[in-house]
GROMACS .gro file of N, CA and C in nm:
model
  396
    1GLU      N    1   4.335  11.129  13.877
    1GLU     CA    2   4.454  11.134  13.825
    1GLU      C    3   4.442  11.271  13.713
    2GLY      N    4   4.321  11.356  13.716
    2GLY     CA    5   4.336  11.454  13.643
    2GLY      C    6   4.274  11.455  13.490
    3GLU      N    7   4.248  11.570  13.429
    3GLU     CA    8   4.169  11.548  13.315
    3GLU      C    9   4.267  11.474  13.189
    4THR      N   10   4.399  11.513  13.183
    4THR     CA   11   4.484  11.454  13.098
    4THR      C   12   4.487  11.281  13.091
    5ALA      N   13   4.480  11.235  13.240
    5ALA     CA   14   4.479  11.085  13.257
    5ALA      C   15   4.342  11.049  13.172
    6PHE      N   16   4.235  11.121  13.225
    6PHE     CA   17   4.113  11.064  13.180
    6PHE      C   18   4.088  11.074  13.035
    7ARG      N   19   4.136  11.182  12.963
    7ARG     CA   20   4.102  11.192  12.831
    7ARG      C   21   4.194  11.076  12.780
    8ASN      N   22   4.313  11.038  12.818
    8ASN     CA   23   4.389  10.933  12.785
    8ASN      C   24   4.304  10.785  12.787
    9MET      N   25   4.250  10.792  12.903
    9MET     CA   26   4.135  10.646  12.917
    9MET      C   27   4.048  10.651  12.810
   10GLU      N   28   3.998  10.748  12.786
   10GLU     CA   29   3.892  10.790  12.700
   10GLU      C   30   3.935  10.720  12.555
   11LEU      N   31   4.042  10.786  12.503
   11LEU     CA   32   4.124  10.756  12.402
   11LEU      C   33   4.139  10.602  12.387
   12GLU      N   34   4.178  10.534  12.499
   12GLU     CA   35   4.203  10.384  12.472
   12GLU      C   36   4.091  10.318  12.469
   13ALA      N   37   3.978  10.345  12.531
   13ALA     CA   38   3.848  10.309  12.521
   13ALA      C   39   3.796  10.327  12.389
   14LEU      N   40   3.807  10.457  12.323
   14LEU     CA   41   3.767  10.441  12.174
   14LEU      C   42   3.855  10.350  12.079
   15LYS      N   43   3.979  10.324  12.106
   15LYS     CA   44   4.059  10.245  12.036
   15LYS      C   45   3.991  10.095  12.050
   16ASP      N   46   3.951  10.069  12.163
   16ASP     CA   47   3.883   9.949  12.177
   16ASP      C   48   3.767   9.902  12.098
   17ILE      N   49   3.693  10.030  12.102
   17ILE     CA   50   3.537  10.043  12.064
   17ILE      C   51   3.564  10.036  11.886
   18PHE      N   52   3.638  10.082  11.848
   18PHE     CA   53   3.642  10.089  11.705
   18PHE      C   54   3.735   9.967  11.631
   19ALA      N   55   3.813   9.888  11.750
   19ALA     CA   56   3.875   9.795  11.695
   19ALA      C   57   3.778   9.680  11.635
   20GLU      N   58   3.822   9.594  11.532
   20GLU     CA   59   3.758   9.506  11.444
   20GLU      C   60   3.656   9.404  11.538
   21LYS      N   61   3.717   9.398  11.666
   21LYS     CA   62   3.647   9.279  11.749
   21LYS      C   63   3.496   9.346  11.780
   22HIS      N   64   3.485   9.468  11.772
   22HIS     CA   65   3.362   9.552  11.793
   22HIS      C   66   3.291   9.598  11.712
   23SER      N   67   3.330   9.583  11.557
   23SER     CA   68   3.242   9.634  11.478
   23SER      C   69   3.108   9.625  11.445
   24GLY      N   70   3.036   9.676  11.377
   24GLY     CA   71   2.906   9.666  11.352
   24GLY      C   72   2.856   9.819  11.395
   25ASN      N   73   2.731   9.792  11.410
   25ASN     CA   74   2.620   9.917  11.428
   25ASN      C   75   2.644   9.968  11.561
   26LEU      N   76   2.684  10.052  11.615
   26LEU     CA   77   2.681  10.103  11.746
   26LEU      C   78   2.649  10.269  11.780
   27ILE      N   79   2.571  10.294  11.885
   27ILE     CA   80   2.559  10.440  11.910
   27ILE      C   81   2.637  10.467  12.041
   28LEU      N   82   2.728  10.561  12.027
   28LEU     CA   83   2.828  10.610  12.100
   28LEU      C   84   2.771  10.741  12.165
   29ALA      N   85   2.748  10.769  12.306
   29ALA     CA   86   2.743  10.893  12.364
   29ALA      C   87   2.850  10.955  12.429
   30LEU      N   88   2.931  11.039  12.352
   30LEU     CA   89   3.049  11.087  12.401
   30LEU      C   90   3.044  11.178  12.511
   31GLY      N   91   3.113  11.208  12.580
   31GLY     CA   92   3.148  11.300  12.686
   31GLY      C   93   3.193  11.452  12.591
   32GLY      N   94   3.154  11.568  12.658
   32GLY     CA   95   3.179  11.693  12.608
   32GLY      C   96   3.324  11.721  12.595
   33GLY      N   97   3.396  11.650  12.657
   33GLY     CA   98   3.553  11.677  12.628
   33GLY      C   99   3.641  11.561  12.578
   34THR      N  100   3.544  11.460  12.513
   34THR     CA  101   3.638  11.354  12.447
   34THR      C  102   3.689  11.395  12.319
   35LEU      N  103   3.619  11.481  12.234
   35LEU     CA  104   3.693  11.534  12.140
   35LEU      C  105   3.788  11.651  12.140
   36THR      N  106   3.828  11.697  12.242
   36THR     CA  107   3.946  11.770  12.294
   36THR      C  108   4.064  11.723  12.260
   37ASN      N  109   4.072  11.596  12.278
   37ASN     CA  110   4.199  11.503  12.235
   37ASN      C  111   4.201  11.463  12.118
   38SER      N  112   4.289  11.536  12.009
   38SER     CA  113   4.308  11.508  11.880
   38SER      C  114   4.297  11.384  11.823
   39GLN      N  115   4.364  11.276  11.902
   39GLN     CA  116   4.365  11.147  11.855
   39GLN      C  117   4.219  11.112  11.843
   40SER      N  118   4.154  11.152  11.970
   40SER     CA  119   4.008  11.073  11.992
   40SER      C  120   3.926  11.117  11.902
   41ALA      N  121   3.940  11.282  11.852
   41ALA     CA  122   3.855  11.296  11.756
   41ALA      C  123   3.886  11.260  11.610
   42GLY      N  124   4.022  11.222  11.578
   42GLY     CA  125   4.060  11.168  11.462
   42GLY      C  126   3.998  11.019  11.448
   43LEU      N  127   3.969  10.951  11.530
   43LEU     CA  128   3.924  10.819  11.539
   43LEU      C  129   3.772  10.825  11.506
   44VAL      N  130   3.696  10.915  11.588
   44VAL     CA  131   3.583  10.969  11.559
   44VAL      C  132   3.551  11.000  11.410
   45ARG      N  133   3.621  11.080  11.370
   45ARG     CA  134   3.612  11.092  11.227
   45ARG      C  135   3.619  10.983  11.129
   46LYS      N  136   3.713  10.903  11.153
   46LYS     CA  137   3.761  10.810  11.068
   46LYS      C  138   3.686  10.674  11.055
   47HIS      N  139   3.601  10.678  11.178
   47HIS     CA  140   3.540  10.532  11.199
   47HIS      C  141   3.398  10.564  11.239
   48SER      N  142   3.358  10.684  11.230
   48SER     CA  143   3.202  10.692  11.263
   48SER      C  144   3.117  10.787  11.178
   49THR      N  145   3.001  10.783  11.184
   49THR     CA  146   2.928  10.908  11.140
   49THR      C  147   2.883  10.984  11.284
   50SER      N  148   2.945  11.085  11.270
   50SER     CA  149   2.939  11.180  11.400
   50SER      C  150   2.800  11.285  11.423
   51ILE      N  151   2.741  11.269  11.508
   51ILE     CA  152   2.625  11.381  11.496
   51ILE      C  153   2.631  11.469  11.614
   52TYR      N  154   2.632  11.584  11.586
   52TYR     CA  155   2.684  11.696  11.695
   52TYR      C  156   2.503  11.738  11.747
   53LEU      N  157   2.476  11.730  11.858
   53LEU     CA  158   2.342  11.767  11.917
   53LEU      C  159   2.353  11.872  11.981
   54LYS      N  160   2.346  12.007  11.897
   54LYS     CA  161   2.380  12.139  11.924
   54LYS      C  162   2.283  12.201  12.010
   55ALA      N  163   2.309  12.258  12.102
   55ALA     CA  164   2.228  12.325  12.225
   55ALA      C  165   2.266  12.462  12.240
   56SER      N  166   2.171  12.566  12.259
   56SER     CA  167   2.204  12.678  12.312
   56SER      C  168   2.271  12.677  12.473
   57ILE      N  169   2.317  12.771  12.496
   57ILE     CA  170   2.351  12.758  12.656
   57ILE      C  171   2.240  12.780  12.735
   58ASP      N  172   2.140  12.820  12.691
   58ASP     CA  173   2.025  12.818  12.817
   58ASP      C  174   1.960  12.672  12.830
   59THR      N  175   1.962  12.609  12.686
   59THR     CA  176   1.907  12.466  12.689
   59THR      C  177   2.006  12.373  12.762
   60LEU      N  178   2.133  12.388  12.760
   60LEU     CA  179   2.228  12.337  12.851
   60LEU      C  180   2.238  12.377  12.991
   61ILE      N  181   2.218  12.503  13.023
   61ILE     CA  182   2.198  12.487  13.136
   61ILE      C  183   2.089  12.426  13.226
   62GLU      N  184   1.940  12.440  13.143
   62GLU     CA  185   1.836  12.358  13.178
   62GLU      C  186   1.875  12.217  13.194
   63ASN      N  187   1.922  12.147  13.108
   63ASN     CA  188   1.953  12.001  13.115
   63ASN      C  189   2.027  11.982  13.250
   64LEU      N  190   2.143  12.067  13.285
   64LEU     CA  191   2.241  12.045  13.373
   64LEU      C  192   2.200  12.076  13.494
   65LYS      N  193   2.054  12.128  13.520
   65LYS     CA  194   2.018  12.176  13.661
   65LYS      C  195   2.032  12.040  13.747
   66GLY      N  196   2.080  12.058  13.865
   66GLY     CA  197   2.073  11.960  13.952
   66GLY      C  198   2.207  11.839  13.921
   67ALA      N  199   2.254  11.876  13.806
   67ALA     CA  200   2.342  11.755  13.786
   67ALA      C  201   2.500  11.805  13.758
   68ALA      N  202   2.504  11.914  13.784
   68ALA     CA  203   2.633  11.999  13.738
   68ALA      C  204   2.730  11.947  13.832
   69SER      N  205   2.710  11.944  13.945
   69SER     CA  206   2.808  11.928  14.050
   69SER      C  207   2.873  11.800  14.052
   70GLY      N  208   2.802  11.695  13.952
   70GLY     CA  209   2.880  11.578  13.952
   70GLY      C  210   2.962  11.571  13.830
   71ARG      N  211   2.972  11.671  13.758
   71ARG     CA  212   3.066  11.689  13.638
   71ARG      C  213   3.194  11.759  13.687
   72PRO      N  214   3.337  11.677  13.662
   72PRO     CA  215   3.448  11.766  13.699
   72PRO      C  216   3.471  11.893  13.608
   73MET      N  217   3.414  11.891  13.514
   73MET     CA  218   3.461  12.004  13.451
   73MET      C  219   3.367  12.162  13.482
   74LEU      N  220   3.254  12.116  13.553
   74LEU     CA  221   3.164  12.220  13.607
   74LEU      C  222   3.179  12.248  13.754
   75LYS      N  223   3.312  12.180  13.814
   75LYS     CA  224   3.317  12.215  13.943
   75LYS      C  225   3.330  12.317  13.995
   76GLY      N  226   3.293  12.382  14.090
   76GLY     CA  227   3.286  12.513  14.143
   76GLY      C  228   3.157  12.609  14.088
   77ALA      N  229   3.097  12.558  13.978
   77ALA     CA  230   2.997  12.635  13.945
   77ALA      C  231   2.881  12.624  14.020
   78ASN      N  232   2.854  12.702  14.117
   78ASN     CA  233   2.756  12.684  14.248
   78ASN      C  234   2.642  12.712  14.221
   79ASP      N  235   2.622  12.839  14.131
   79ASP     CA  236   2.492  12.905  14.094
   79ASP      C  237   2.477  12.891  13.953
   80GLU      N  238   2.356  12.945  13.906
   80GLU     CA  239   2.323  12.954  13.784
   80GLU      C  240   2.443  13.056  13.688
   81ILE      N  241   2.476  13.171  13.744
   81ILE     CA  242   2.553  13.237  13.684
   81ILE      C  243   2.691  13.218  13.662
   82GLN      N  244   2.757  13.132  13.739
   82GLN     CA  245   2.867  13.043  13.740
   82GLN      C  246   2.882  12.962  13.641
   83LEU      N  247   2.742  12.887  13.655
   83LEU     CA  248   2.725  12.769  13.529
   83LEU      C  249   2.723  12.806  13.418
   84ARG      N  250   2.665  12.954  13.387
   84ARG     CA  251   2.663  12.986  13.270
   84ARG      C  252   2.788  13.045  13.222
   85GLN      N  253   2.872  13.082  13.299
   85GLN     CA  254   3.018  13.134  13.264
   85GLN      C  255   3.073  13.034  13.237
   86ARG      N  256   3.110  12.891  13.312
   86ARG     CA  257   3.186  12.785  13.270
   86ARG      C  258   3.131  12.704  13.154
   87ILE      N  259   3.021  12.695  13.114
   87ILE     CA  260   2.933  12.659  12.981
   87ILE      C  261   2.998  12.756  12.893
   88GLU      N  262   2.999  12.879  12.898
   88GLU     CA  263   3.012  12.973  12.789
   88GLU      C  264   3.173  12.963  12.747
   89GLU      N  265   3.242  12.939  12.863
   89GLU     CA  266   3.389  12.910  12.855
   89GLU      C  267   3.421  12.777  12.783
   90LEU      N  268   3.353  12.681  12.820
   90LEU     CA  269   3.391  12.536  12.772
   90LEU      C  270   3.338  12.537  12.625
   91LEU      N  271   3.202  12.596  12.585
   91LEU     CA  272   3.155  12.603  12.448
   91LEU      C  273   3.259  12.678  12.346
   92SER      N  274   3.322  12.772  12.414
   92SER     CA  275   3.402  12.862  12.325
   92SER      C  276   3.527  12.792  12.252
   93GLN      N  277   3.565  12.707  12.350
   93GLN     CA  278   3.680  12.620  12.344
   93GLN      C  279   3.675  12.523  12.246
   94ARG      N  280   3.521  12.454  12.249
   94ARG     CA  281   3.519  12.339  12.202
   94ARG      C  282   3.414  12.330  12.065
   95GLU      N  283   3.350  12.443  12.065
   95GLU     CA  284   3.272  12.434  11.947
   95GLU      C  285   3.279  12.422  11.822
   96HIS      N  286   3.419  12.452  11.788
   96HIS     CA  287   3.494  12.449  11.641
   96HIS      C  288   3.517  12.295  11.664
   97ILE      N  289   3.554  12.226  11.743
   97ILE     CA  290   3.612  12.088  11.733
   97ILE      C  291   3.463  11.993  11.692
   98TYR      N  292   3.373  12.007  11.766
   98TYR     CA  293   3.245  11.971  11.746
   98TYR      C  294   3.189  11.972  11.606
   99SER      N  295   3.205  12.102  11.598
   99SER     CA  296   3.125  12.152  11.413
   99SER      C  297   3.224  12.056  11.328
  100GLU      N  298   3.353  12.083  11.328
  100GLU     CA  299   3.454  12.013  11.251
  100GLU      C  300   3.457  11.846  11.222
  101THR      N  301   3.412  11.808  11.371
  101THR     CA  302   3.427  11.654  11.379
  101THR      C  303   3.292  11.594  11.315
  102ALA      N  304   3.169  11.678  11.335
  102ALA     CA  305   3.042  11.624  11.297
  102ALA      C  306   3.005  11.615  11.163
  103ASP      N  307   2.920  11.494  11.134
  103ASP     CA  308   2.893  11.470  10.962
  103ASP      C  309   2.733  11.537  10.983
  104LEU      N  310   2.673  11.530  11.083
  104LEU     CA  311   2.535  11.608  11.094
  104LEU      C  312   2.549  11.696  11.216
  105ILE      N  313   2.487  11.801  11.206
  105ILE     CA  314   2.449  11.903  11.335
  105ILE      C  315   2.342  11.911  11.326
  106ILE      N  316   2.267  11.890  11.453
  106ILE     CA  317   2.117  11.869  11.474
  106ILE      C  318   2.098  11.952  11.595
  107ASN      N  319   2.029  12.074  11.575
  107ASN     CA  320   1.989  12.177  11.686
  107ASN      C  321   1.861  12.101  11.755
  108ILE      N  322   1.893  12.088  11.888
  108ILE     CA  323   1.801  12.019  12.002
  108ILE      C  324   1.722  12.114  12.082
  109ASP      N  325   1.733  12.271  12.045
  109ASP     CA  326   1.678  12.362  12.144
  109ASP      C  327   1.524  12.348  12.165
  110ASN      N  328   1.449  12.315  12.041
  110ASN     CA  329   1.317  12.333  12.059
  110ASN      C  330   1.259  12.186  12.079
  111LEU      N  331   1.358  12.081  12.072
  111LEU     CA  332   1.295  11.945  12.121
  111LEU      C  333   1.282  11.925  12.271
  112ASN      N  334   1.286  12.011  12.345
  112ASN     CA  335   1.249  11.985  12.493
  112ASN      C  336   1.314  11.856  12.544
  113ASP      N  337   1.451  11.826  12.491
  113ASP     CA  338   1.523  11.709  12.543
  113ASP      C  339   1.425  11.579  12.564
  114ILE      N  340   1.351  11.566  12.478
  114ILE     CA  341   1.285  11.413  12.472
  114ILE      C  342   1.335  11.320  12.372
  115PRO      N  343   1.390  11.247  12.433
  115PRO     CA  344   1.478  11.137  12.361
  115PRO      C  345   1.402  11.104  12.230
  116ALA      N  346   1.267  11.058  12.235
  116ALA     CA  347   1.212  11.048  12.110
  116ALA      C  348   1.202  11.143  12.003
  117ALA      N  349   1.189  11.245  12.042
  117ALA     CA  350   1.209  11.363  11.949
  117ALA      C  351   1.341  11.407  11.882
  118ILE      N  352   1.412  11.386  11.971
  118ILE     CA  353   1.565  11.401  11.936
  118ILE      C  354   1.605  11.287  11.838
  119ALA      N  355   1.559  11.145  11.857
  119ALA     CA  356   1.600  11.045  11.757
  119ALA      C  357   1.505  11.071  11.651
  120LYS      N  358   1.399  11.113  11.658
  120LYS     CA  359   1.318  11.137  11.514
  120LYS      C  360   1.407  11.242  11.455
  121GLU      N  361   1.434  11.338  11.484
  121GLU     CA  362   1.511  11.451  11.415
  121GLU      C  363   1.640  11.395  11.363
  122ILE      N  364   1.723  11.337  11.446
  122ILE     CA  365   1.840  11.251  11.378
  122ILE      C  366   1.802  11.166  11.280
  123LEU      N  367   1.685  11.080  11.264
  123LEU     CA  368   1.669  11.003  11.140
  123LEU      C  369   1.620  11.084  11.062
  124LYS      N  370   1.565  11.186  11.072
  124LYS     CA  371   1.488  11.274  10.950
  124LYS      C  372   1.621  11.355  10.893
  125THR      N  373   1.702  11.409  10.969
  125THR     CA  374   1.816  11.478  10.913
  125THR      C  375   1.922  11.382  10.849
  126PHE      N  376   1.936  11.276  10.916
  126PHE     CA  377   2.051  11.164  10.841
  126PHE      C  378   1.974  11.136  10.723
  127PHE      N  379   1.846  11.086  10.687
  127PHE     CA  380   1.821  11.036  10.579
  127PHE      C  381   1.789  11.152  10.462
  128ARG      N  382   1.778  11.266  10.498
  128ARG     CA  383   1.751  11.386  10.403
  128ARG      C  384   1.893  11.423  10.363
  129ASN      N  385   2.005  11.398  10.438
  129ASN     CA  386   2.140  11.427  10.410
  129ASN      C  387   2.185  11.315  10.298
  130SER      N  388   2.158  11.188  10.340
  130SER     CA  389   2.208  11.082  10.272
  130SER      C  390   2.143  11.051  10.121
  131MET      N  391   2.026  11.128  10.108
  131MET     CA  392   1.965  11.142  10.002
  131MET      C  393   2.003  11.219   9.891
  132THR      N  394   2.102  11.326   9.955
  132THR     CA  395   2.149  11.438   9.849
  132THR      C  396   2.295  11.419   9.802
   0.00000   0.00000   0.00000
């Protein structure tokens, strides 16, 4: 049904997740375009601690190798040059939204996309910021 319909479905899912019946400690991994819907971004700001896992374009390309074709917003990026151009375009549109919504920004470029290293950095940064 297209991107607009998809973003509206994401918004409804967020409303449901943030409803009282789902209250508690949750970790949500949002898609890269979720926050492009201003209502979704508002819900995230109001009801969560948002952590932006910031990565360079090179890191994003490395992480997307072999998986880009399954992502609708990267459709048509058939080689690394096209993928780089599309990621640069999307990031230029979204970077300010990510930064404005985030309570914490963690650069993951040197963490080698290892979940344990990223989790450790999140904890270290979160507790360092909560103590100030």
